[in-house]
Amino acid sequence: MMYPYQINTIEQYYQDYKHSIEEPELFWANIANHFLWHKKWDEVLEWNFTEPRVEWFKGARLNITENCIDRHLDSIGNQPAIIWEPNDPQDSSRIITYNQLYNQVCRVSQVLTNLGVKKGDRVCIYMGMVPELAFAVLACARIGAIHSVIFGGFSAQSIADRLADAQAEFIITCDGAYRGAKDIPLKSVIDDALTGNTTVKKVLVYTRTRIPVSMINGRDVWWEDEMEHAELNNAVHFQATSMDAEDPLFILYTSGSTGKPKGVVHTQAGYMLWANYTFINVFQYKPGQIHFCTADIGWITGHSYVLYGPLSAGATTVMFEGVPTWPDAGRFWDIVDKYNVNILYTAPTAIRSLMGFGLAPLQGKDLSSLNVLGSVGEPINIEAWQWFNKNIGKGNCPIVDTWWQTETGGIMISNLAGVTPHKPAYATLPLPGVLPVLVDEQGKELQGNSVNGNLCIKQSWPATIRTTYRDHERCRTNYFAAYPNKYFTGDGAMRDELGNYRITGRVDDVLNVSGHRIGTAEVENAINMHSGVVESAVVGYPHDIKGQGIYAYVILEDKGHEAELMRQNIIQTVVRIIGPIAKPDKIQFVSGLPKTRSGKIMRRILRKIAEGETSNLGDTTTLLDPGVVDEIKDGAKLV
Ligand code: PRX
């Protein structure tokens, strides 16, 4: 498969960019013509960012899995679609060709149909990184069911909230998952999440770790049994459901600055085009290359760049079950060496943690197959960029620093590998179709270059967030209300003299811990669930490996408790309510929080103290009790 819309020169980038902004309908129709449709569109694009209402390829009908699988079978049916590397390097890897992927996805589609899954039903998927996870996701898409994948690091309570919000009727899970030295009892977590649930009818369980599980009669069924019983029409085919371009494809929950996570909704055609177009252009993928994105499919990066982007391009995608540091810190490099990986796409936090092991884990690893490196999830610091460039890319591989979000579906601002220039710590230039602007606090657009502001997007791109599930108003207020007619990203950015963007981080109360988005309000809510806690305030602070760490200021009901024990109890509570990913790194017990007379917590001061700043705390005269600041400053030294 060749890609007629792959940008090969910088001149072409500028030309395509201009075309995409001036005539988006023509630009995207030309690209869409290269996909498989049951019926073409009546209109390419209708949008307004006030309601917001966004519709791409209105009237068109398609199935994304035919674009990711069926259309490749004649030409590359015997080529690997997925290379799966197990957690334990001693175990066998699995290579799944496009033909085999087709058979598996058809069979799982039949299994789901037999269980009663229909178009539009919500299927929650809580599995480890096994190929069956990919089959499950694609089978949902083939039937037209809406998948909602939940990362294995979320607790039963978090899952329960998501199941209720999505009104999910089906769950696909595993008995357990291997992650490094740990065995995670996924099914048992699901059982806890289902206490009191009234919407879930069936739980399909794939066997991975053989940890004992309890199977509830009538509700829980084994994947292996169902697969055996799935009689396919014509032996292996399962007719893909014809979907409207704007039918939902998936829900993915993500944290915001307030309350509970939001169910970000992406739809069929626009998301497909965007995942495909960005994959082909940013990584400059060439047919036959091996692409390794290290993200878990529980996050948007895994959706777009382990699955939909690469598969829609007929690429070979590596899926890794384990973690970069087990059994040793050479694991990524072993995988690159073993499969001759050409493109390695990972997160700054992984790079920083591997840097900490020095160069020994690189010894004897042949990394010469690498052509392109990528970074995602948070700003990459110069030191990590240089280490990656020198030791992994050997100075020969362009590094793409890709800025985007769950809500944007795919990469928005990034250099194109080897085509447009890179600049360390800069995501650089917008992709065709993306019109970024910087605004000041009043919403005034900042013109010209060398400016700093809040990053917004002014025009709809194909994978614009369509809604937040069952709560469109929340989508509007969160993203489209702050600045009229603009999508607000929640990030701050600067634009240099050449128009390159550098993302400076979130400007709202959202933390980015190891590339995972966590709302401070969510962590506070979890801490406050502990019976001994009166109140808490959570802020981020710079952390060498995680990028940001979680710092919690906590007021206890009874100060007489043993501090260390309370600290452990509070951490346990957060793990129970959200999951291990939201564990506070530091907890400081305080007798009061700095509040204004109207009762608002002055987070600015708490952030500074958490960062180790003791002078220059700014104006504290508006505080109800300025004395509390000194006490907190003194206490911080002991944390
Ligand atoms: O703050 C930005 C940061 O991650 C946020 C999006 O998080 P999430 O929806 O979980 O998606 C992560 C993977 C796309 C953004 O608002 N972020 C992501 N990529 C970068 C980044 N910050 C700086 N540079 C990046 N390349």
XYZ file of C-alpha atoms and ligand atoms in Angstrom:
665
model
C 0.000 0.000 0.000
C 1.464 3.351 -0.946
C 0.298 6.610 0.520
C -0.481 9.242 -2.095
C -1.066 11.782 0.664
C 2.269 11.288 2.420
C 4.143 14.579 2.598
C 7.713 14.154 1.358
C 9.223 17.621 1.335
C 9.031 20.749 3.410
C 7.631 22.647 0.433
C 4.845 20.108 0.172
C 4.164 20.491 3.885
C 3.626 24.236 3.493
C 1.530 23.724 0.386
C -0.666 21.039 1.963
C -0.973 23.056 5.146
C -2.216 26.078 3.263
C -4.617 23.996 1.187
C -6.004 22.235 4.287
C -6.794 25.522 6.012
C -8.147 27.358 2.986
C -10.149 24.517 1.473
C -10.579 21.877 4.171
C -13.464 20.189 2.383
C -11.558 19.623 -0.811
C -8.379 18.698 1.008
C -10.008 15.999 3.155
C -12.278 14.692 0.406
C -9.177 13.972 -1.680
C -7.730 11.940 1.174
C -11.000 10.235 2.060
C -11.232 8.958 -1.512
C -8.433 6.526 -0.688
C -10.555 4.696 1.894
C -13.226 2.025 1.611
C -16.809 3.289 1.904
C -20.194 1.618 1.612
C -21.579 4.968 0.555
C -19.749 8.254 0.043
C -20.640 11.456 1.862
C -23.213 14.062 0.990
C -21.151 16.783 2.614
C -17.546 16.794 3.839
C -17.845 19.112 6.807
C -20.360 20.972 8.894
C -19.240 22.506 12.140
C -19.681 25.189 14.720
C -17.790 25.481 17.985
C -20.626 27.177 19.860
C -23.027 24.265 20.386
C -20.534 22.569 19.550
C -21.601 20.515 16.548
C -19.044 18.791 14.363
C -19.922 16.473 11.476
C -17.436 15.061 9.001
C -18.447 13.105 5.887
C -22.112 13.443 6.659
C -24.246 10.775 5.048
C -21.288 8.456 4.380
C -21.352 4.818 5.466
C -18.383 2.613 6.252
C -16.841 0.182 8.681
C -13.447 1.097 10.121
C -12.357 -2.543 10.422
C -12.750 -3.061 6.673
C -10.299 -0.181 6.300
C -7.964 -1.621 8.938
C -8.114 -5.260 7.827
C -10.249 -6.395 4.870
C -8.834 -4.011 2.313
C -5.272 -5.223 2.982
C -5.976 -8.937 2.574
C -5.412 -9.246 -1.169
C -2.115 -7.402 -1.169
C -0.523 -8.076 2.238
C -2.681 -10.790 3.815
C 0.368 -12.820 4.809
C 2.314 -9.946 6.295
C 2.376 -9.407 10.039
C -0.251 -6.988 11.302
C 0.630 -7.423 14.968
C 3.872 -8.638 16.504
C 3.204 -9.460 20.121
C 6.008 -9.529 22.668
C 5.081 -11.208 25.968
C 5.853 -9.845 29.398
C 8.382 -12.607 30.036
C 11.060 -12.699 27.336
C 11.362 -16.484 27.905
C 7.796 -16.987 26.626
C 6.960 -17.248 22.943
C 6.060 -14.208 20.977
C 3.098 -14.259 18.593
C 2.940 -12.948 15.068
C -0.525 -12.269 13.693
C -0.772 -11.736 9.950
C -3.511 -9.627 8.404
C -5.262 -12.846 7.314
C -5.136 -14.190 10.848
C -6.250 -10.870 12.282
C -9.229 -10.985 9.954
C -10.167 -14.486 11.111
C -9.781 -13.630 14.776
C -11.747 -10.411 14.575
C -14.539 -12.154 12.637
C -14.688 -14.911 15.214
C -14.751 -12.532 18.181
C -17.442 -10.507 16.392
C -19.504 -13.693 16.203
C -18.850 -14.431 19.886
C -20.001 -10.965 20.888
C -23.054 -11.259 18.673
C -23.906 -14.607 20.281
C -23.697 -12.933 23.680
C -26.214 -10.349 22.529
C -23.928 -7.404 21.712
C -25.527 -5.129 19.113
C -24.676 -1.944 17.274
C -24.552 0.997 19.675
C -24.120 -1.123 22.841
C -21.320 -0.080 25.162
C -18.669 -2.716 25.763
C -16.133 -2.062 28.467
C -12.758 -3.683 27.889
C -10.422 -4.213 30.865
C -7.590 -6.448 29.691
C -3.822 -6.656 29.720
C -1.809 -6.012 26.560
C -2.551 -9.342 24.861
C -3.461 -9.695 21.156
C -6.989 -10.629 22.234
C -7.372 -7.048 23.454
C -6.775 -5.869 19.883
C -9.225 -8.486 18.572
C -11.825 -7.387 21.119
C -11.521 -3.700 20.255
C -11.728 -4.389 16.528
C -14.614 -6.840 16.939
C -16.624 -4.153 18.733
C -15.893 -1.791 15.859
C -16.888 -4.444 13.338
C -20.271 -4.953 14.992
C -20.724 -1.237 15.606
C -20.642 -1.582 19.388
C -18.993 1.323 21.218
C -15.817 0.230 22.986
C -14.622 1.823 26.159
C -11.190 0.543 27.123
C -10.142 1.040 30.736
C -6.457 0.969 31.657
C -5.456 -1.917 33.954
C -4.147 0.515 36.595
C -7.618 1.764 37.531
C -9.357 0.472 40.643
C -12.731 -1.228 40.983
C -14.312 2.037 42.081
C -13.012 3.882 38.997
C -14.306 1.090 36.781
C -17.690 1.137 38.515
C -18.015 4.879 37.868
C -17.128 4.422 34.197
C -19.483 1.463 33.764
C -22.313 3.494 35.245
C -21.561 6.568 33.159
C -21.362 4.552 29.939
C -24.302 2.353 30.959
C -22.184 -0.529 29.726
C -23.907 -3.845 29.155
C -20.885 -6.003 28.414
C -17.383 -6.422 29.779
C -14.420 -8.153 28.204
C -11.621 -8.909 30.616
C -8.861 -11.421 31.449
C -8.436 -13.617 34.491
C -5.281 -11.633 35.189
C -2.533 -9.633 33.532
C 1.248 -9.755 33.728
C 3.037 -6.457 34.091
C 6.686 -6.873 34.946
C 7.013 -8.823 38.181
C 3.350 -8.256 39.035
C 0.264 -10.350 38.330
C -2.797 -8.138 38.305
C -6.063 -9.932 39.181
C -8.222 -8.200 36.568
C -11.301 -10.405 36.876
C -11.419 -10.029 40.617
C -11.225 -6.225 40.237
C -14.124 -6.445 37.774
C -16.103 -8.531 40.280
C -15.649 -5.772 42.862
C -16.611 -3.136 40.301
C -19.806 -5.028 39.550
C -21.096 -5.052 43.119
C -24.347 -3.160 42.856
C -24.109 -2.723 39.088
C -27.390 -3.271 37.269
C -26.514 -2.674 33.612
C -23.874 -5.328 32.845
C -25.348 -8.522 31.411
C -22.306 -10.527 30.352
C -18.631 -10.730 31.225
C -16.340 -12.454 28.736
C -13.102 -13.684 30.319
C -9.921 -14.498 28.415
C -7.449 -16.812 30.149
C -3.993 -15.328 30.519
C -2.463 -15.953 33.940
C -4.571 -18.877 35.213
C -5.057 -17.197 38.540
C -8.206 -18.654 40.153
C -11.309 -16.599 39.437
C -14.939 -16.884 40.399
C -17.319 -17.194 37.475
C -20.887 -16.115 38.135
C -23.447 -18.423 36.587
C -25.356 -16.842 33.717
C -23.191 -13.720 33.703
C -19.574 -14.789 33.226
C -18.367 -16.855 30.276
C -14.952 -18.000 29.105
C -13.518 -16.546 25.904
C -12.051 -19.907 24.880
C -15.398 -21.742 25.173
C -17.257 -19.077 23.265
C -14.631 -18.979 20.524
C -14.982 -22.709 20.095
C -18.734 -22.436 19.760
C -18.737 -19.470 17.422
C -20.023 -20.820 14.140
C -19.122 -18.412 11.415
C -21.071 -17.936 8.223
C -19.034 -19.224 5.280
C -16.515 -20.577 7.780
C -14.566 -17.402 8.527
C -16.478 -14.299 7.486
C -18.384 -11.923 9.647
C -20.208 -9.216 7.796
C -19.110 -5.794 9.022
C -21.945 -3.537 10.138
C -22.505 -0.501 7.973
C -21.956 2.529 10.187
C -22.852 6.150 9.700
C -19.752 8.362 9.515
C -20.865 10.102 12.708
C -21.881 7.038 14.748
C -19.741 6.805 17.888
C -16.721 4.501 17.591
C -15.479 4.652 21.165
C -15.639 6.341 24.521
C -12.415 6.936 26.383
C -12.512 8.368 29.882
C -10.057 11.073 30.802
C -9.539 13.440 33.722
C -10.508 17.068 33.756
C -10.045 19.853 36.246
C -13.296 19.122 38.025
C -15.031 16.094 39.485
C -15.325 12.783 37.761
C -13.650 11.689 34.512
C -15.297 12.587 31.231
C -16.220 10.108 28.515
C -14.593 11.569 25.404
C -16.468 10.392 22.299
C -14.880 9.864 18.887
C -16.811 8.874 15.777
C -16.109 6.591 12.818
C -14.902 8.374 9.705
C -13.184 11.481 11.036
C -11.229 9.545 13.653
C -10.204 6.909 11.104
C -8.854 9.510 8.694
C -7.033 11.408 11.378
C -5.376 8.348 12.967
C -4.288 7.194 9.516
C -3.161 10.554 8.128
C -1.177 11.527 11.214
C 0.454 8.090 11.478
C 1.602 8.103 7.869
C 2.848 11.663 7.908
C 4.360 12.206 11.339
C 6.292 8.928 11.436
C 6.835 8.878 7.665
C 5.898 5.216 7.681
C 7.058 3.208 4.651
C 5.373 -0.092 3.742
C 7.111 -3.033 5.371
C 8.478 -1.088 8.314
C 8.022 -2.207 11.917
C 6.338 0.334 14.180
C 6.609 0.062 17.966
C 4.448 2.342 20.068
C 5.017 1.501 23.728
C 1.711 2.893 25.011
C -0.976 0.756 26.603
C -4.205 0.461 24.605
C -5.958 1.777 27.708
C -4.829 5.261 26.658
C -5.570 7.228 23.506
C -1.983 6.771 22.273
C -2.553 3.026 22.193
C -5.882 3.421 20.382
C -4.449 5.628 17.651
C -0.839 4.458 17.272
C -0.817 0.812 18.358
C -4.086 -0.026 16.605
C -6.113 2.195 14.323
C -3.365 4.353 12.737
C -0.936 1.550 11.867
C -3.571 -1.039 10.912
C -5.436 1.372 8.659
C -2.103 1.945 6.903
C -1.397 -1.780 6.514
C 1.581 -1.424 8.837
C 3.160 -3.924 11.203
C 2.585 -2.842 14.777
C 4.390 -4.190 17.840
C 2.314 -4.790 20.931
C 4.287 -5.222 24.159
C 2.707 -6.807 27.204
C 5.329 -5.834 29.765
C 7.185 -2.872 31.179
C 10.476 -1.246 30.083
C 12.396 -2.222 33.225
C 11.592 -5.909 33.666
C 13.370 -8.300 33.864
C 15.919 -5.572 33.235
C 16.138 -2.057 31.855
C 17.180 -3.294 28.424
C 13.743 -4.533 27.466
C 12.852 -1.883 24.864
C 16.261 -2.307 23.257
C 15.872 -6.094 23.142
C 12.567 -5.652 21.342
C 14.061 -3.190 18.847
C 16.904 -5.618 18.201
C 14.721 -8.754 18.026
C 12.148 -7.412 15.547
C 14.266 -4.826 13.721
C 11.983 -2.040 14.826
C 12.102 1.015 12.562
C 9.941 3.452 14.494
C 9.980 3.716 18.285
C 7.314 5.915 19.852
C 7.458 6.327 23.624
C 7.039 8.744 26.523
C 9.531 11.101 28.172
C 8.910 9.456 31.542
C 10.060 6.102 30.127
C 13.156 7.724 28.641
C 14.021 9.424 31.930
C 13.572 6.257 33.914
C 15.784 4.314 31.480
C 18.415 7.071 31.520
C 18.739 6.376 35.227
C 20.116 2.892 34.478
C 23.024 4.286 32.472
C 24.340 2.754 29.278
C 24.908 -0.825 30.484
C 21.444 -2.058 29.381
C 22.283 -0.903 25.841
C 25.378 -3.072 25.608
C 25.251 -5.535 22.734
C 21.847 -4.336 21.512
C 21.703 -3.633 17.809
C 19.577 -0.543 17.337
C 20.639 0.109 13.757
C 17.177 -0.706 12.383
C 15.756 2.463 13.958
C 14.828 5.270 11.566
C 12.469 7.427 13.564
C 11.953 8.123 17.278
C 8.883 9.698 18.820
C 7.851 11.237 22.105
C 4.385 11.857 23.523
C 2.485 12.648 26.689
C 4.311 15.574 28.228
C 6.945 18.134 27.369
C 10.255 16.347 26.743
C 13.065 17.985 28.680
C 16.247 18.772 26.754
C 18.355 16.301 28.742
C 16.034 13.384 27.916
C 15.796 14.529 24.295
C 19.576 14.536 23.996
C 20.005 11.154 25.637
C 17.376 9.646 23.341
C 18.949 11.250 20.296
C 22.528 10.275 21.121
C 22.190 6.824 22.653
C 19.141 5.414 20.930
C 18.994 7.281 17.632
C 22.810 7.448 17.422
C 22.317 10.943 16.080
C 20.750 9.521 12.899
C 17.061 9.396 13.699
C 14.724 12.349 13.596
C 12.763 12.673 16.844
C 9.130 13.671 16.538
C 7.790 15.487 19.579
C 4.071 14.953 19.164
C 1.605 17.158 21.014
C -2.007 16.043 21.203
C -4.738 14.908 23.595
C -7.410 12.289 24.130
C -9.861 14.884 22.842
C -7.962 15.484 19.598
C -7.915 11.781 18.627
C -4.500 12.049 17.015
C -1.344 14.126 16.722
C -1.949 17.869 16.258
C 1.405 19.615 16.505
C 4.615 17.808 15.593
C 7.492 17.823 13.214
C 7.225 15.302 10.369
C 10.140 12.887 10.702
C 12.993 13.981 8.480
C 10.707 16.294 6.485
C 10.194 19.317 8.715
C 12.927 20.397 11.166
C 12.963 19.295 14.771
C 13.835 21.539 17.658
C 14.441 20.022 21.116
C 11.594 20.710 23.560
C 9.374 22.032 20.769
C 6.446 20.183 19.227
C 7.130 22.606 16.343
C 4.500 23.054 13.605
C 0.796 22.180 13.291
C -0.241 19.323 11.029
C -2.331 20.106 7.976
C -5.885 20.684 9.162
C -4.819 22.141 12.509
C -5.162 25.870 13.116
C -3.680 26.692 16.525
C -3.918 30.104 18.141
C -2.591 31.523 21.386
C -4.901 33.711 23.443
C -4.416 35.812 26.555
C -6.551 35.538 29.712
C -9.175 37.818 28.166
C -9.383 35.629 25.102
C -7.628 38.080 22.821
C -5.693 36.321 20.074
C -1.974 36.960 20.256
C -0.650 37.839 16.850
C 2.856 37.414 15.565
C 5.639 35.312 16.940
C 7.618 35.081 20.183
C 4.438 35.089 22.305
C 3.097 33.043 25.220
C -0.542 32.191 25.825
C -3.284 29.627 26.177
C -3.403 27.182 23.321
C -6.656 26.959 21.367
C -7.644 25.442 18.019
C -9.739 27.577 15.739
C -10.982 25.206 13.081
C -12.455 21.711 13.229
C -10.094 18.853 12.345
C -11.502 15.403 11.469
C -11.020 13.875 14.949
C -12.371 16.804 16.971
C -13.999 15.558 20.193
C -17.709 15.222 19.342
C -19.187 15.153 22.817
C -18.692 13.859 26.332
C -20.858 10.803 26.669
C -24.428 11.527 27.770
C -23.481 15.071 28.789
C -23.014 17.373 25.840
C -23.196 20.445 28.036
C -20.126 19.258 29.891
C -18.268 19.048 26.586
C -19.331 22.575 25.745
C -18.382 24.125 29.077
C -15.099 22.231 29.334
C -13.698 22.870 25.902
C -15.733 25.386 23.927
C -16.979 27.969 26.407
C -13.766 29.571 27.714
C -13.052 31.302 24.397
C -15.885 31.781 21.890
C -15.594 29.769 18.667
C -12.419 28.063 19.808
C -11.528 24.666 21.215
C -9.507 25.278 24.391
C -6.835 22.653 25.044
C -6.107 23.405 28.703
C -2.427 23.798 27.779
C -0.198 26.830 27.742
C 2.257 27.304 24.912
C 4.751 29.694 23.395
C 5.380 30.379 19.739
C 8.950 31.152 18.718
C 10.146 33.544 16.047
C 9.665 30.885 13.348
C 6.167 29.898 14.382
C 7.237 26.735 16.250
C 5.111 25.797 19.252
C 6.527 24.806 22.594
C 3.988 23.349 25.002
C 4.624 24.642 28.513
C 2.123 22.426 30.366
C -1.412 22.501 31.715
C -2.884 25.802 32.797
C -5.794 24.129 34.601
C -5.869 21.891 37.672
C -4.833 18.810 35.782
C -1.591 17.000 36.593
C 0.501 15.033 34.162
C 2.074 12.202 36.136
C 4.230 9.878 34.031
C 2.267 11.042 31.005
C -1.055 10.164 32.687
C -3.628 12.829 33.166
C -4.939 13.126 36.703
C -7.274 15.818 38.015
C -6.273 17.366 41.351
C -9.963 17.448 42.318
C -10.231 13.718 41.723
C -7.288 12.994 44.032
C -8.680 15.383 46.657
C -12.060 13.653 46.511
C -10.358 10.301 47.013
C -8.280 11.538 49.976
C -11.350 13.122 51.552
C -13.100 9.732 51.497
C -10.771 8.665 54.319
C -12.734 8.958 57.547
C -9.876 10.693 59.380
C -9.486 13.502 56.834
C -11.166 16.891 57.185
C -9.924 18.536 54.012
C -7.130 18.301 51.469
C -5.522 20.215 48.635
C -3.500 18.556 45.898
C -0.923 20.189 43.638
C 1.798 19.000 41.287
C 5.527 19.463 41.770
C 8.483 18.755 39.470
C 9.530 15.103 39.669
C 12.727 13.804 38.049
C 11.171 10.741 36.459
C 7.410 11.228 36.477
C 7.559 14.791 35.157
C 5.093 15.808 37.841
C 4.597 14.251 41.243
C 1.474 14.473 43.409
C 1.783 16.586 46.569
C -1.120 16.462 49.008
C -1.719 18.850 51.903
C -4.054 17.153 54.349
C -5.920 18.328 57.445
C -6.633 15.486 59.860
C -9.575 15.277 62.190
C -7.469 14.004 65.054
C -3.837 15.116 65.075
C -2.988 12.454 67.642
C -2.703 9.688 65.011
C 0.657 8.282 64.131
C 1.703 10.207 61.020
C 3.305 7.365 59.089
C 0.332 5.101 59.586
C -2.081 7.804 58.445
C 0.054 8.449 55.401
C -0.111 4.766 54.424
C -3.857 4.678 55.071
C -4.466 7.701 52.888
C -2.381 6.219 50.073
C -4.385 2.999 50.353
C -7.598 4.990 50.118
C -6.465 6.697 46.904
C -5.420 3.344 45.436
C -8.878 1.967 46.272
C -10.800 4.916 44.887
C -8.774 5.732 41.757
C -5.935 3.251 41.355
C -2.172 3.043 41.913
C -1.497 5.665 39.221
C -2.904 8.419 41.453
C -0.904 7.628 44.627
C 0.352 10.838 46.254
C 4.159 11.008 46.265
C 4.217 13.369 49.218
C 1.707 13.994 51.959
C 2.059 16.902 54.361
C -0.241 17.155 57.364
C -1.267 20.735 58.049
C -3.592 22.426 60.496
C -5.079 24.778 57.913
C -4.959 25.660 54.217
C -4.283 29.103 52.781
C -7.724 30.410 51.857
C -9.079 33.713 50.679
C -11.875 35.359 52.646
C -14.334 33.844 50.215
C -13.016 30.380 51.076
C -11.058 29.681 47.911
C -7.843 27.707 48.391
C -4.827 29.677 47.103
C -3.238 26.862 45.141
C -0.597 29.168 43.719
C 1.009 29.339 47.190
C 0.745 25.598 47.767
C 2.306 24.906 44.379
C 5.244 27.171 45.168
C 5.850 25.541 48.533
C 5.640 22.087 46.937
C 8.234 23.221 44.393
C 10.555 24.123 47.276
C 10.118 27.865 47.002
C 10.021 29.569 50.395
C 10.387 33.244 49.566
C 8.518 34.993 46.746
C 5.171 33.458 47.579
C 3.435 36.501 46.174
C 0.742 38.509 47.863
C -0.571 36.708 50.951
C -2.393 39.686 52.479
C -5.760 38.622 51.073
C -5.578 35.391 53.053
C -7.979 34.722 55.864
C -5.113 33.531 58.066
C -1.687 34.467 56.642
C -0.010 32.698 59.579
C -0.884 29.310 58.155
C 1.591 29.872 55.316
C 4.596 29.957 57.645
C 3.471 26.799 59.335
C 3.099 25.049 55.968
C 6.509 26.302 54.836
C 8.158 24.926 57.970
C 6.323 21.632 57.688
C 7.318 21.227 54.038
C 10.965 20.938 55.012
C 10.173 17.702 56.829
C 8.189 16.016 54.041
O -0.601 18.675 28.591
C -0.545 18.031 27.344
C 0.244 16.756 27.485
O -0.698 15.724 27.705
C -2.024 16.254 27.686
C -2.977 15.281 27.061
O -3.066 14.129 27.834
P -3.850 12.870 27.320
O -5.200 13.273 26.858
O -3.778 11.846 28.381
O -3.080 12.387 26.052
C -1.750 12.023 26.162
C -1.268 11.462 24.863
C -1.626 12.230 23.666
C -1.916 17.543 26.925
O -2.963 18.427 27.233
N 1.030 16.440 26.276
C 0.801 15.460 25.390
N 1.779 15.424 24.462
C 2.644 16.415 24.751
C 2.161 17.071 25.907
N 2.808 18.120 26.422
C 3.923 18.552 25.818
N 4.451 17.970 24.724
C 3.848 16.907 24.157
N 4.403 16.331 23.084
